[in-house]
């Protein structure tokens, strides 16, 4: 998209939401008494997806409080007394060892399955971009590079169009993978070894020239075909031979975030809110996504996740740009308040995308079980229709950050846009809002969407869904 927990999972402090982060660094006493600690290490995921070492501490009452007088006290009790004491101490140590074995075994059972993936390759627009638009000259310095972007989790702008983490951040954490490097931030194989994010804020599915021929103007000269060409470049850096490149792709997970919203949004603007041009683009957008997915499968991909379209009619930006006027009763959904024909456009996209995925499975039976559809539309529309159920506040269609006032906190002329003079952050904090800036989601919404995706993926570290 342009400039472009699980529900309510942040901790509200002083009017802003602060994400709770859990690590296992440092000792956590299980039996918190006594003087002897027996420690062991285990791998544990951390906020950036990398593996650190942590440890638990298991303590028992000290069995040997005075080493100078215990065990072999020959002379005072005689040999039989000494052996009785040794046996008594041995029995106690055996009990301790048994307890430790049981605890370690139980802890091992709690460990999530090891992920079979070594890295993630991700594609998309600003809902997935973790830094490329902040580097691309045409978008560098945009509002998303200014405070209060990043306030909830990173506490500073960091190239993400949100107050905190994106869906891709939760996916890599849930799978126990490293955070991928934004493609434009890397140059060498070492930069891309842990994964690459090719998504760019403002990018389109279709090439700018194609859109222009349809009377639609795009503003960022990056399309999905550009991103897949970048993937080719990165893969050639990572693998010296075709076989090595194939193995790298096979051991990775590919995530295609939502792509196509900008195509449809620009088409809606070109048509002054009419959907005809946007609807005509749907088959072309789906064909481009199919081509991109086919390309990575040909490169060796064995696990591909393809995200569907967001509920376009629930975007505060479009609600402010295209008010219903006299036809409001038929224009808005009576439950959610979203624009019905725009959501119908999103549903059309998602139906055709699901059909395309089924066709891909038939065309590539070796990858059939691992080309998966990721639903964004369902979780977001559910949160908008029943915000309290998902921990959100009473204005799910209003941007948290902006300067537009009621009802959407978004100005049609983009004055007071988040990150520019005149914008403010909602009083109850972004963790209570679905939309962050009228175009992009809050971390709380991204966590909700990621949970929906991750619960359908194998090898997920489920505890990461709640942090």
XYZ file of C-alpha atoms in Angstrom:
467
model
C 0.000 0.000 0.000
C 1.052 3.648 -0.310
C 2.634 5.712 2.408
C 2.135 4.259 2.341
C -1.818 -8.324 21.814
C -3.319 -10.730 19.632
C -6.306 -8.476 19.800
C -5.499 -5.825 22.344
C -2.298 -7.635 23.237
C -0.335 -4.535 24.116
C -0.082 -3.056 27.549
C -1.555 0.416 27.739
C 0.663 2.765 29.685
C 0.097 6.475 29.829
C -2.219 6.514 26.829
C 0.031 4.557 24.494
C 0.317 0.858 23.846
C 3.535 -0.948 24.692
C 3.998 -4.489 23.469
C 4.955 -7.100 26.027
C 8.027 -9.019 25.010
C 8.972 -12.305 26.576
C 12.386 -13.903 26.540
C 13.988 -16.632 28.584
C 17.204 -14.795 29.270
C 18.068 -15.035 32.953
C 17.255 -17.631 35.568
C 13.682 -18.500 36.444
C 13.580 -20.447 39.713
C 11.176 -23.352 39.676
C 11.871 -24.645 43.183
C 12.728 -21.359 44.785
C 14.429 -22.408 47.976
C 17.751 -23.809 49.064
C 21.289 -23.110 48.051
C 22.153 -25.502 45.243
C 21.147 -24.556 41.715
C 21.299 -26.979 38.830
C 21.161 -25.138 35.507
C 20.811 -26.220 31.931
C 20.363 -24.356 28.669
C 17.796 -24.493 25.945
C 17.263 -22.589 22.719
C 14.588 -19.978 22.840
C 13.133 -17.544 20.321
C 13.633 -13.845 20.812
C 11.918 -10.785 19.498
C 14.012 -10.556 16.354
C 13.507 -14.216 15.522
C 17.102 -15.141 16.236
C 18.106 -17.798 18.701
C 19.609 -16.908 22.022
C 20.482 -19.039 24.947
C 18.465 -18.904 28.096
C 18.292 -21.067 31.166
C 16.033 -22.178 33.922
C 17.275 -22.607 37.487
C 16.194 -25.568 39.556
C 16.958 -25.396 43.282
C 16.607 -27.867 46.123
C 17.384 -27.610 49.820
C 21.109 -27.808 50.230
C 22.129 -31.392 50.883
C 25.698 -30.592 51.856
C 25.711 -27.432 53.949
C 29.168 -28.029 55.385
C 31.548 -29.881 53.136
C 34.158 -30.183 55.925
C 31.943 -32.329 58.177
C 29.661 -34.218 55.762
C 29.991 -37.524 53.877
C 33.092 -39.251 55.341
C 33.308 -38.328 59.006
C 35.579 -41.199 59.930
C 36.276 -41.658 63.636
C 33.176 -40.333 65.339
C 30.518 -42.817 64.232
C 32.629 -45.701 62.981
C 32.506 -47.354 59.588
C 28.843 -48.433 59.821
C 27.739 -44.915 60.675
C 29.753 -43.538 57.795
C 28.191 -45.959 55.303
C 24.738 -45.187 56.602
C 25.405 -41.513 56.068
C 26.793 -42.145 52.571
C 23.747 -44.230 51.698
C 21.436 -41.569 53.069
C 23.177 -38.862 51.053
C 23.189 -41.070 47.945
C 19.457 -41.677 48.269
C 18.860 -37.966 48.483
C 20.961 -37.327 45.381
C 19.086 -40.034 43.497
C 15.805 -38.347 44.398
C 17.190 -35.018 43.203
C 18.423 -36.518 39.934
C 15.040 -38.171 39.377
C 13.258 -34.873 39.885
C 15.592 -33.102 37.489
C 15.152 -35.771 34.814
C 11.376 -35.485 35.103
C 11.458 -31.688 34.898
C 13.819 -31.675 31.915
C 11.664 -34.250 30.122
C 8.530 -32.212 30.770
C 10.243 -29.072 29.540
C 11.315 -30.884 26.393
C 7.722 -31.892 25.730
C 6.740 -28.234 25.879
C 9.187 -27.281 23.144
C 7.575 -26.480 19.789
C 8.531 -28.572 16.796
C 11.691 -27.445 15.078
C 10.969 -25.449 11.960
C 12.063 -27.096 8.701
C 12.659 -23.668 7.150
C 15.966 -21.842 7.139
C 14.694 -18.426 6.048
C 11.763 -16.497 4.613
C 11.471 -14.723 1.281
C 8.610 -12.205 1.332
C 6.890 -10.067 -1.295
C 4.158 -7.437 -1.285
C 3.450 -3.787 -0.558
C 3.553 -1.638 2.583
C 1.625 -4.184 4.650
C 4.743 -6.376 4.337
C 7.558 -3.864 3.715
C 10.049 -3.696 6.599
C 12.374 -1.071 5.166
C 12.608 -0.954 1.369
C 10.386 2.107 0.878
C 12.494 3.972 3.420
C 15.490 3.426 1.107
C 13.875 3.779 -2.338
C 14.521 7.415 -3.375
C 10.953 8.181 -4.450
C 9.496 7.131 -1.085
C 12.409 7.739 1.297
C 11.562 10.438 3.815
C 7.811 9.813 3.601
C 5.579 10.196 6.667
C 6.120 6.569 7.694
C 9.769 7.423 8.379
C 8.708 9.983 11.001
C 7.329 9.659 14.539
C 4.945 8.352 15.774
C 5.473 5.409 13.404
C 7.061 2.515 15.302
C 6.020 3.898 18.700
C 4.482 0.732 20.138
C 7.229 -1.853 19.723
C 10.369 -0.336 18.252
C 9.839 3.059 19.929
C 11.081 4.802 16.796
C 10.325 4.852 13.052
C 11.914 1.811 11.435
C 10.591 1.628 7.898
C 7.319 -0.093 8.789
C 3.998 1.578 7.987
C 2.509 0.863 11.410
C 2.845 1.739 15.059
C 4.708 -1.541 15.552
C 5.193 -4.932 13.983
C 3.701 -6.216 10.737
C 2.176 -9.584 9.901
C 5.503 -10.754 8.460
C 7.235 -9.960 11.767
C 4.847 -12.240 13.641
C 5.148 -14.953 11.008
C 8.933 -15.161 11.254
C 8.706 -15.108 15.037
C 6.021 -17.777 15.069
C 8.162 -20.003 12.855
C 11.333 -19.306 14.836
C 13.065 -17.704 11.853
C 15.386 -14.703 11.614
C 14.029 -11.351 10.480
C 14.599 -11.050 6.699
C 16.787 -8.238 5.381
C 15.038 -5.609 3.229
C 16.375 -6.211 -0.271
C 17.497 -2.623 -0.802
C 19.448 -2.734 2.471
C 21.674 -5.611 1.348
C 24.357 -6.134 -1.256
C 26.124 -9.414 -0.515
C 25.247 -13.047 0.071
C 25.989 -12.546 3.761
C 23.341 -9.813 3.897
C 20.701 -12.176 2.496
C 21.732 -15.412 4.197
C 18.960 -15.191 6.808
C 16.178 -14.241 4.401
C 15.091 -11.340 2.202
C 12.055 -9.063 2.166
C 11.324 -7.754 -1.331
C 8.079 -5.921 -0.450
C 7.949 -2.184 -1.160
C 5.438 0.303 0.171
C 3.407 1.754 -2.695
C 4.144 -1.103 -5.082
C 1.502 -2.562 -7.364
C 0.832 -6.041 -8.653
C 0.674 -4.801 -12.245
C 3.447 -2.937 -14.045
C 3.003 0.873 -14.156
C 2.902 0.831 -17.977
C 0.048 -1.688 -17.935
C -1.916 0.428 -15.466
C -1.294 3.584 -17.470
C -2.753 1.910 -20.556
C -5.918 1.344 -18.501
C -6.045 4.975 -17.427
C -4.667 4.285 -13.953
C -1.680 6.169 -12.538
C 0.677 4.527 -10.047
C 3.166 6.492 -7.984
C 5.911 4.006 -7.102
C 7.745 2.399 -10.059
C 7.867 -1.047 -8.472
C 5.579 -3.959 -9.292
C 5.458 -7.611 -8.294
C 7.484 -8.522 -11.384
C 10.261 -6.218 -10.137
C 10.222 -7.960 -6.780
C 10.520 -11.413 -8.331
C 13.461 -10.197 -10.429
C 15.085 -9.041 -7.200
C 14.510 -12.539 -5.865
C 16.421 -13.943 -8.850
C 19.318 -11.627 -8.058
C 19.397 -12.579 -4.383
C 19.168 -16.297 -5.135
C 22.116 -16.078 -7.529
C 24.144 -14.409 -4.796
C 23.217 -17.100 -2.280
C 23.839 -20.120 -4.495
C 26.812 -20.668 -6.776
C 25.111 -23.376 -8.840
C 21.590 -24.165 -9.989
C 21.448 -27.149 -7.622
C 22.533 -25.037 -4.671
C 19.973 -22.360 -5.528
C 17.278 -25.021 -5.751
C 18.180 -26.350 -2.297
C 18.106 -22.849 -0.825
C 14.616 -22.251 -2.213
C 13.426 -25.670 -1.061
C 14.525 -25.005 2.513
C 12.823 -21.589 2.653
C 9.248 -20.453 3.172
C 7.829 -17.921 0.709
C 5.271 -15.371 1.854
C 3.348 -13.289 -0.663
C 1.695 -10.580 1.389
C -1.354 -8.751 0.149
C -0.634 -7.251 -3.258
C -3.094 -5.500 -5.557
C -4.686 -3.052 -3.140
C -2.799 -0.165 -4.697
C -3.891 -1.228 -8.180
C -7.533 -1.204 -7.080
C -7.227 1.946 -4.977
C -5.670 3.908 -7.835
C -8.352 2.563 -10.184
C -11.102 3.648 -7.782
C -9.598 7.123 -7.680
C -9.362 7.214 -11.479
C -13.028 6.239 -11.685
C -14.086 8.676 -8.957
C -15.269 5.842 -6.763
C -16.837 3.643 -9.427
C -15.625 0.058 -9.377
C -15.781 -0.828 -13.079
C -12.106 -0.213 -13.888
C -10.954 -1.856 -10.656
C -13.101 -4.929 -11.302
C -11.659 -5.211 -14.808
C -8.156 -5.408 -13.296
C -8.878 -8.407 -11.046
C -8.071 -11.162 -13.595
C -4.840 -9.380 -14.522
C -3.777 -8.987 -10.890
C -4.472 -12.668 -10.219
C -2.507 -13.656 -13.328
C 0.522 -11.663 -12.151
C 0.381 -13.283 -8.706
C 0.123 -16.688 -10.344
C 3.160 -15.941 -12.494
C 5.176 -14.899 -9.430
C 4.207 -17.987 -7.423
C 4.932 -20.239 -10.404
C 8.341 -18.625 -10.727
C 9.390 -19.354 -7.135
C 8.069 -22.924 -7.385
C 10.191 -23.400 -10.499
C 13.154 -22.093 -8.500
C 12.592 -24.860 -5.952
C 10.095 -23.434 -3.450
C 8.291 -26.106 -1.462
C 6.244 -23.941 0.900
C 4.384 -20.903 -0.420
C 1.855 -18.787 1.480
C -0.266 -16.366 -0.551
C -2.255 -13.699 1.284
C -5.628 -12.524 0.062
C -7.020 -9.018 -0.314
C -7.915 -6.840 2.662
C -11.483 -5.507 3.122
C -11.055 -2.483 0.851
C -14.370 -0.950 1.897
C -13.297 -0.779 5.546
C -10.287 1.470 4.887
C -10.721 4.885 6.580
C -8.917 6.474 3.615
C -11.515 5.261 1.108
C -14.426 5.876 3.470
C -13.307 9.513 3.691
C -12.554 9.857 -0.033
C -15.837 8.354 -1.267
C -18.737 9.132 1.111
C -22.091 7.564 0.314
C -24.242 10.683 0.341
C -27.907 10.189 -0.502
C -27.451 6.478 -1.213
C -25.928 5.782 2.209
C -28.468 3.106 3.137
C -27.460 0.927 0.194
C -23.863 2.107 0.099
C -22.684 0.978 3.543
C -22.851 -2.444 5.128
C -25.390 -2.160 7.984
C -23.254 -4.216 10.391
C -19.716 -3.016 9.736
C -20.275 0.410 8.173
C -17.868 -0.488 5.348
C -18.523 0.366 1.698
C -20.256 -2.698 0.283
C -19.201 -2.459 -3.364
C -15.546 -2.024 -2.385
C -15.683 -5.098 -0.174
C -17.401 -6.961 -2.996
C -14.351 -6.102 -5.104
C -12.071 -7.589 -2.433
C -14.212 -10.718 -2.211
C -14.062 -11.129 -5.997
C -10.270 -10.919 -5.816
C -10.143 -13.505 -3.035
C -12.442 -15.947 -4.835
C -10.308 -15.802 -7.958
C -7.112 -16.057 -5.905
C -8.329 -19.216 -4.155
C -9.307 -20.718 -7.500
C -5.860 -19.868 -8.862
C -4.187 -21.581 -5.903
C -6.229 -24.729 -6.540
C -5.189 -24.628 -10.192
C -1.546 -24.267 -9.139
C -1.828 -27.305 -6.917
C -3.097 -29.347 -9.829
C -0.361 -28.011 -12.091
C 2.376 -28.653 -9.509
C 1.316 -31.763 -7.572
C 4.671 -31.974 -5.814
C 3.926 -28.664 -4.106
C 0.165 -29.105 -3.815
C -0.037 -29.443 -0.040
C 2.162 -26.444 0.615
C 0.674 -23.655 -1.488
C -1.573 -22.067 1.088
C -4.081 -19.236 1.134
C -3.669 -16.712 3.969
C -6.838 -14.896 4.996
C -6.638 -11.212 5.928
C -10.185 -10.263 4.978
C -11.889 -12.502 7.549
C -10.030 -11.429 10.718
C -10.227 -7.719 9.864
C -13.932 -7.694 8.990
C -14.652 -9.652 12.170
C -12.746 -7.088 14.242
C -14.547 -4.186 12.560
C -17.984 -5.750 13.039
C -17.382 -6.801 16.674
C -14.505 -4.685 17.987
C -15.071 -5.358 21.692
C -14.902 -9.103 21.101
C -11.358 -8.697 19.805
C -10.188 -6.123 22.334
C -10.619 -3.026 20.174
C -12.385 0.241 20.985
C -15.681 1.569 19.744
C -14.444 3.315 16.567
C -12.985 0.512 14.426
C -13.282 2.524 11.192
C -11.327 5.520 12.488
C -7.580 5.933 12.048
C -5.728 6.065 15.351
C -3.107 8.478 14.018
C -4.261 11.412 11.932
C -5.864 14.820 11.957
C -9.167 14.370 10.194
C -11.589 14.275 13.089
C -14.762 12.198 13.232
C -15.858 9.815 11.934
C -12.753 8.418 10.211
C -9.954 10.730 11.415
C -8.783 11.012 7.813
C -8.861 14.064 5.547
C -9.659 13.509 1.891
C -6.937 16.022 0.959
C -4.405 14.140 3.132
C -3.718 17.115 5.420
C -2.943 16.003 8.945
C -1.852 12.583 7.704
C -0.043 10.568 10.359
C 3.579 11.646 10.701
C 2.890 15.162 9.397
C 2.077 18.400 11.259
C -1.445 18.466 12.635
C -1.700 14.734 13.304
C -2.158 13.199 16.740
C -2.381 9.691 18.189
C -5.675 8.425 19.595
C -6.061 8.870 23.347
C -6.572 5.199 24.200
C -3.549 4.109 22.178
C -3.129 2.113 18.961
C -3.736 -1.222 20.681
C -7.431 -0.287 20.754
C -7.581 0.635 17.062
C -7.872 -1.490 13.934
C -6.400 1.123 11.581
C -3.185 2.936 12.380
C -3.104 5.788 9.848
C -6.208 5.202 7.739
C -4.352 3.023 5.228
C -2.302 0.585 7.314
C -3.114 -1.563 10.321
C -1.997 -1.287 13.914
C 0.300 -3.870 15.447
C -2.716 -5.243 17.329
C -4.535 -5.906 14.046
C -1.415 -7.353 12.447
C -1.064 -9.726 15.385
C -4.686 -10.795 14.979
C -4.167 -11.493 11.271
C -0.876 -13.297 11.897
C -2.514 -15.552 14.446
C -5.103 -16.575 11.879
C -2.343 -17.387 9.386
C 0.032 -19.119 11.794
C -2.573 -21.402 13.323
C -2.945 -22.910 9.844
C 0.773 -23.420 9.330
C 2.705 -26.408 10.683
C 5.851 -25.997 12.774
C 4.562 -22.864 14.497
C 5.943 -21.813 17.867
C 2.480 -21.190 19.267
C 3.615 -19.154 22.263
C 4.907 -16.492 19.870
C 1.329 -15.814 18.767
C 0.506 -14.269 22.109
C 3.498 -11.941 22.510
